[in-house]
Amino acid sequence: MSGDVPPVVRLGHDLVRNFEALPPEKAAEEIATHIKKFWEPRMRRDLVARVRAGEVDDPLLAKAAEDLLEGDVDREEVKEPSGG
Amino acid sequence: MTTIDESTVIAEQETDYGTPRVASDETATVTVDGREVSVPAGTSVMRAAAEAGIEIPKLCATDSLAAFGSCRLCLVEVEGGKGTPASCTTPCSDGMVVRTDTEQVQDLRRNVMELYLSDHPTDCDGCARGSCEMQKWARATGVAEVRYGLDGASHLADTTDHSNPYFDYDPAACIVCSRCVRACSETQGTFALTVDGRGFDSRVSAGGTDFLNSECVSCGACVQACPTDALTERSVVQLGMPTRSVVTTCAYCGVGCSFKAEVQGSGEDTRVVRMTPWKDGGANEGHSCVKGRFAYGYAAHDDRQMEPMVRDSIDDEWRVVSWDEAIAKVADGFRAIQDEHGVGYIGGISSSRCTNEEVYVVQKMVRAAFGNNNVDTCARVCHSPTGYGLNHAFGTSAGTQDFRSVEQADVILLIGANPTDAHPVFASRMKKRLRAGARIIVADPRRIDLVRSPHVEASFHLPVRPGTNVAFVNAMAHVIVTEGLLDEEFVRSRTEGTDGYLEFIAQPEHSPEATESETGIPAPELRAAARLYAAGPNSAIYYGLGVTEHSQGSTMVMGMANLAMLTGNLGREGVGVNPLRGQNNVQGSCDMGSFPHELPGYRHVSRADVRDIYESLWGVTIQPEPGLRIPNMFDSAIGGSFLGLYVQGEDIAQSDPNTQHVEAALRAMELVVVQDLFLNETARFAHVFLPGASFLEKDGTFTNAERRLNRVRPVMPSRVGKDEWQVVCEIATAMGYPMSYGSAAEIMEEIAATTPTFAGVSFARLDAEGSMQWPVTDAAPHGTPTMHVGQFVRGLGQLTPTVYVPTTERANRRFPLVLTTGRILSQYNVGAQTRRTPNSTWHPEDVLEIHPSDAELRGISDGDVVELSSRVGATRLTALVSERMPAGVVYTTFHHPVTGANVVTTENSDWATNCPEYKVTAVQVTVATEASRAEAGEAPEAVSHDMPVGAMARHRR
């Protein structure tokens, strides 16, 4: 099942499922912020590369990757304590 | 290496005041034998005398138990009073004048003592070695001979019960004072012991069977309470009495019990005689469980690997080398990987079983010497959602209360936790409160002991279906909001996100009726439970890994925080949201900056002001971006972008999910370094093994589930020649980043200097105060037992709409059952410690609990070997047909590597923290055929069914 899905896409899908109840713009922003806050840069680059290569068919995850590319994340929220 | 200054070793004899401390605002001043003493009103004369320095002889009294007044040894005279009352049951009144040594009193005591001695062995071993109080009191009361002779009826020929692996019960030495019986009921709350028979025939009994097969849970409370040699640790019988003691902290669960390590000898010849619970321990207050009290023998087990070893390939044999050679291989290997591939190709994992100081230096090594943030800790796979969720809601990644708070709770909502097995000493506190009238709601798929056990009956058992916690907690909140049960004033004044949340949760889709088909909880039951929780007045949530280890673990933590905020159950005693942490230092390892995105004190690495603190102190540049989490490390290793790993005291190959995936990751790495006591499963994939020190050899601190910093004091020097923090420093130094400390205390000084919540912590202050709960600051110099009083750490509490998202791991036709995993009392985590102790007497193998209807459908009988398979793997276990399970759900533990429960668990994880979804795996269970067993290389007789049948093997019921 998910064994064939690249890890960053699988993790991205988990985020999408959690935020997709929000309006799309807000959901994409939340996902991008989460990724910025918790993902190691190589993972982020991997995700963006896969989106660019058309390997990610989830529009919300693709939009979040765009936000990441454009730096459209709430940097103050990233700095907030998070635990976990 | 830590040197042990034995002059600082605490060796004091604890004073037994005879009766418990009384809390009262009023004071009574009494005069005992001419000494005036003021005590809280209601204090017994016996205790008042003890506080005045006068020891009244006693046999049935001890200060951990309510006064009983049966032995008649503690008689006194009270001026103006009639007769000679028992001092243990006589409360002090203001102006009372007491005489404890009049001739009449002495005569009475002498006669009483003489009667006791007439049925006590003249050759009592305990009297000879000092473990039996009879000789002491005979001397104190002046009994020189027994006038009645020793030829009359007696119990001296009664046979000793040797069934328990840790202590003996010798009825010949028993005086039937019932301290053991009362300890079992009052302190432990198990009610396994009783007094059988009447009059002279009265005998202490473990329910008509031997101790091993009884309901006894081997907590040791009876042994601790016994005034004679009737109940004695076998180690004392074998080794004799200890000669000195050191107060330290247990290395098992997150309760963090304080113990007195009682030892013989010194230096390298130190030998532990017994571990006794420390009465002044803030977490345990003199109680213990079978692990902390007795299962310490692993520290001296022959399996311990005492010398560093290396090998070039994991297919090679190990080669014992010097520390210098091993450390050089680690440093050279890590640097070579970085030189060839990049700085981010290596990382480290710290352990929740190690001290704060050890964990701190690991993250420092990674950040300063490795030059990246690839550090994570085993909290990743247990309570990382707690940190995330509670921080999001309240602003602090920790529980809100101290353990003592439960004594003020009126309603306990227990979710996804099984304290009687996993946190037994806290469970005893909880049961005590329940016996006093508090009510409990148990939300758990299994019918755990707290649903129904002696003197405990849950008001509601809500068998929430695995994976549906968020639907459940939303339904609870829905009832509270729509039925107007919320604390309006608290919600309006102390929360934000309020209107959005209230609108969200009031939607009909969250109603108990709408969620019933998902959660499996009948709507009327859930409504009634929600009303009970809301009614309180003090309602407290306690939870465990049954909350966190889900794909929505973090969401569920926020959902519970929502519940507490809605009902105003925060910021005072008796309430709160309380994680029961799995390992001894989960809290501490998280506090110490073990997460790849946070520096110590939960401060994000992107914060330049925080990096500045460490950069100026450490003289390095700290990466401002997060590093890899443990599952990311595994994925990256398989992908070829992570090649070197240092693992401190953590057996990832056994404890982490999807074993095949973990093993593939470890095989893919060029250099795996394991530091541990034993050659664990992970060491099978290691290139360097560095021997670790046991908790008995460590100097430092653990932080328990209530944020309590307890001192870990070395009982003996490190048996491997180095402290673990020292080894880490030497690796960093060999990699070109000089790191050194003179002592663990120096490390704590650095932690305190750089982390605001620990500002007031030092070893000296901990030694003086006993323990402290962080934050320890100028505003709270003695620590903070209750958090969020008046205001949340983040200001206003955050109410968050917790959207229920079903897990993708669903049962289907191929895998129609859901597997959930957990622990059992006698074993601990991967079992590396407890499997190397007699605790395996009770749990020699992991078993698969299955509901009778699921078993019947598959032709499975109790004791059959079954195959458990999921979409990622299969393993074999012995079936235990049990009505504790709901139909459709099976359960096992992960204490034994031979079973490999994690062979079947998947890589599904919490969306926020990647904490694995251990609690939900779709599986099938079939009878293992001889052919399939033979294929697995398993002999049919390999599984032993020879287990005791009592409570300790309670999974058998």
Coordinates of N, CA and C in Angstrom, one line a residue, chain B residues 162-248:
Chain B
H162 N 8.1 -20.4 49.7 CA 9.2 -19.9 48.9 C 8.8 -19.6 47.5
S163 N 7.5 -19.5 47.2 CA 7.1 -19.5 45.8 C 7.4 -18.2 45.1
N164 N 7.4 -17.1 45.8 CA 7.7 -15.8 45.2 C 9.2 -15.8 44.9
P165 N 9.6 -15.3 43.7 CA 11.0 -15.3 43.5 C 11.8 -14.3 44.3
Y166 N 11.1 -13.3 44.9 CA 11.8 -12.2 45.6 C 11.8 -12.2 47.1
F167 N 10.7 -12.8 47.6 CA 10.6 -12.8 49.1 C 10.0 -14.1 49.6
D168 N 10.3 -14.4 50.8 CA 9.8 -15.6 51.5 C 8.7 -15.2 52.5
Y169 N 7.8 -16.1 52.7 CA 6.8 -15.9 53.8 C 7.0 -17.1 54.8
D170 N 7.5 -16.7 55.9 CA 7.7 -17.7 57.0 C 6.7 -17.5 58.1
P171 N 5.6 -18.3 58.1 CA 4.5 -18.1 59.0 C 5.0 -18.3 60.5
A172 N 6.1 -19.1 60.7 CA 6.6 -19.3 62.0 C 7.0 -18.0 62.7
A173 N 7.4 -17.0 61.9 CA 7.9 -15.7 62.4 C 6.8 -14.7 62.5
C174 N 5.6 -15.1 62.0 CA 4.5 -14.1 61.8 C 3.8 -13.9 63.2
I175 N 3.5 -12.7 63.5 CA 2.8 -12.4 64.8 C 1.4 -11.9 64.5
V176 N 1.0 -12.0 63.2 CA -0.4 -11.7 62.8 C -0.8 -10.3 63.2
C177 N 0.1 -9.4 63.1 CA -0.1 -8.0 63.4 C -1.0 -7.3 62.3
S178 N -1.0 -8.0 61.1 CA -1.8 -7.6 60.0 C -1.3 -6.4 59.2
R179 N 0.0 -6.0 59.5 CA 0.6 -4.9 58.8 C 0.6 -5.2 57.3
C180 N 1.0 -6.5 57.0 CA 1.1 -6.9 55.6 C -0.3 -6.8 54.9
V181 N -1.3 -7.3 55.6 CA -2.6 -7.3 55.1 C -3.1 -5.9 54.8
R182 N -2.8 -5.0 55.8 CA -3.3 -3.6 55.6 C -2.5 -2.9 54.6
A183 N -1.2 -3.2 54.5 CA -0.4 -2.6 53.4 C -0.9 -3.0 52.0
C184 N -1.3 -4.3 51.9 CA -1.8 -4.8 50.6 C -3.1 -4.1 50.3
S185 N -3.9 -3.8 51.3 CA -5.1 -3.1 50.9 C -5.0 -1.6 50.9
E186 N -4.4 -1.0 52.0 CA -4.4 0.5 52.1 C -3.4 1.1 51.1
T187 N -2.2 0.5 51.1 CA -1.1 1.1 50.3 C -1.2 0.7 48.9
Q188 N -1.3 -0.6 48.6 CA -1.2 -1.1 47.3 C -2.6 -1.2 46.6
G189 N -3.6 -1.5 47.5 CA -5.0 -1.6 46.9 C -5.3 -2.8 46.2
T190 N -4.6 -3.9 46.5 CA -4.8 -5.2 45.8 C -5.7 -6.1 46.6
F191 N -5.6 -6.1 47.9 CA -6.4 -6.9 48.7 C -6.1 -8.4 48.5
A192 N -4.9 -8.7 48.2 CA -4.5 -10.1 48.0 C -4.3 -10.9 49.3
L193 N -4.0 -10.2 50.4 CA -3.7 -10.9 51.6 C -4.9 -10.7 52.6
T194 N -5.0 -11.7 53.4 CA -6.1 -11.7 54.4 C -5.6 -12.4 55.7
V195 N -6.3 -12.3 56.7 CA -6.1 -13.2 57.9 C -7.1 -14.3 57.9
D196 N -6.7 -15.5 57.7 CA -7.6 -16.6 57.7 C -7.7 -17.2 59.2
G197 N -8.8 -17.7 59.5 CA -9.0 -18.4 60.8 C -9.3 -17.4 61.9
R198 N -9.5 -17.9 63.1 CA -9.8 -17.1 64.2 C -9.0 -17.4 65.4
G199 N -8.8 -16.5 66.3 CA -8.1 -16.7 67.6 C -6.7 -17.2 67.3
F200 N -6.3 -18.3 68.0 CA -4.9 -18.8 67.9 C -4.6 -19.3 66.4
D201 N -5.7 -19.7 65.7 CA -5.5 -20.2 64.4 C -5.4 -19.1 63.3
S202 N -5.5 -17.9 63.7 CA -5.4 -16.8 62.7 C -4.0 -16.9 62.0
R203 N -4.1 -16.8 60.7 CA -2.8 -16.9 59.9 C -3.0 -15.9 58.8
V204 N -1.9 -15.3 58.4 CA -1.9 -14.5 57.2 C -1.9 -15.4 56.0
S205 N -2.8 -15.1 55.1 CA -2.9 -16.0 53.9 C -3.0 -15.2 52.6
A206 N -2.4 -15.7 51.6 CA -2.5 -15.1 50.3 C -3.7 -15.7 49.6
G207 N -4.8 -15.6 50.2 CA -6.1 -16.1 49.6 C -6.2 -17.6 49.4
G208 N -5.5 -18.3 50.3 CA -5.7 -19.7 50.3 C -4.7 -20.4 49.4
T209 N -3.8 -19.7 48.8 CA -2.8 -20.4 47.9 C -1.4 -19.8 48.3
D210 N -0.4 -20.2 47.5 CA 0.9 -19.6 47.8 C 1.0 -18.2 47.1
F211 N 2.0 -17.5 47.5 CA 2.1 -16.1 47.0 C 2.1 -16.0 45.5
L212 N 2.9 -16.9 44.9 CA 3.1 -16.8 43.5 C 1.8 -17.0 42.7
N213 N 0.9 -17.8 43.2 CA -0.3 -18.1 42.5 C -1.5 -17.3 43.0
S214 N -1.2 -16.4 43.9 CA -2.3 -15.6 44.4 C -2.5 -14.3 43.6
E215 N -3.3 -13.4 44.1 CA -3.6 -12.1 43.5 C -2.4 -11.1 43.8
C216 N -1.4 -11.6 44.6 CA -0.3 -10.7 44.9 C 0.4 -10.2 43.7
V217 N 0.7 -8.9 43.7 CA 1.4 -8.3 42.6 C 2.9 -8.0 42.9
S218 N 3.3 -8.5 44.0 CA 4.7 -8.4 44.4 C 5.2 -7.0 44.4
C219 N 4.4 -6.1 44.9 CA 4.8 -4.7 45.0 C 5.8 -4.5 46.2
G220 N 5.8 -5.4 47.1 CA 6.7 -5.3 48.2 C 6.2 -4.6 49.4
A221 N 5.0 -4.0 49.3 CA 4.4 -3.3 50.4 C 4.3 -4.1 51.7
C222 N 4.0 -5.4 51.5 CA 3.9 -6.2 52.7 C 5.2 -6.5 53.4
V223 N 6.2 -6.7 52.5 CA 7.5 -6.9 53.0 C 8.1 -5.7 53.7
Q224 N 7.8 -4.6 53.2 CA 8.2 -3.3 53.8 C 7.5 -3.1 55.1
A225 N 6.3 -3.5 55.2 CA 5.5 -3.3 56.4 C 5.8 -4.3 57.5
C226 N 6.2 -5.5 57.2 CA 6.4 -6.6 58.1 C 7.4 -6.2 59.2
P227 N 7.0 -6.3 60.5 CA 7.9 -5.9 61.5 C 8.9 -7.1 61.9
T228 N 8.5 -8.3 61.5 CA 9.3 -9.5 61.9 C 10.0 -10.0 60.6
D229 N 10.4 -11.2 60.7 CA 11.1 -11.8 59.6 C 10.1 -12.7 58.8
A230 N 8.8 -12.5 59.0 CA 7.9 -13.4 58.3 C 7.9 -13.1 56.9
L231 N 8.0 -11.9 56.5 CA 8.1 -11.5 55.1 C 9.5 -10.8 54.9
T232 N 10.4 -11.5 54.2 CA 11.7 -11.0 54.1 C 12.2 -11.2 52.7
E233 N 12.9 -10.1 52.2 CA 13.5 -10.3 50.9 C 14.5 -11.4 50.9
R234 N 14.4 -12.2 49.8 CA 15.3 -13.4 49.7 C 16.8 -12.9 49.7
S235 N 17.0 -11.7 49.1 CA 18.3 -11.2 49.0 C 18.9 -10.9 50.4
V236 N 18.1 -10.5 51.3 CA 18.5 -10.3 52.7 C 18.9 -11.6 53.3
V237 N 18.1 -12.6 53.1 CA 18.4 -13.9 53.6 C 19.7 -14.4 53.1
Q238 N 19.9 -14.2 51.8 CA 21.1 -14.7 51.2 C 22.4 -13.9 51.5
L239 N 22.2 -12.6 51.5 CA 23.4 -11.7 51.7 C 23.6 -11.1 53.0
G240 N 22.5 -11.1 53.8 CA 22.6 -10.4 55.1 C 22.2 -9.0 55.0
M241 N 22.3 -8.2 56.1 CA 21.7 -6.9 56.1 C 22.7 -5.9 55.4
P242 N 22.1 -4.9 54.8 CA 23.0 -3.8 54.1 C 23.8 -3.0 55.2
T243 N 24.8 -2.4 54.7 CA 25.6 -1.6 55.6 C 25.6 -0.1 55.3
R244 N 25.1 0.2 54.2 CA 24.9 1.7 53.9 C 23.8 1.8 52.8
S245 N 23.4 3.0 52.6 CA 22.3 3.2 51.6 C 22.5 4.5 50.9
V246 N 21.9 4.5 49.7 CA 22.0 5.7 48.9 C 20.6 6.0 48.3
V247 N 20.1 7.2 48.5 CA 18.7 7.5 47.9 C 18.9 7.8 46.5
T248 N 18.2 7.1 45.6 CA 18.3 7.4 44.2 C 16.9 7.2 43.6

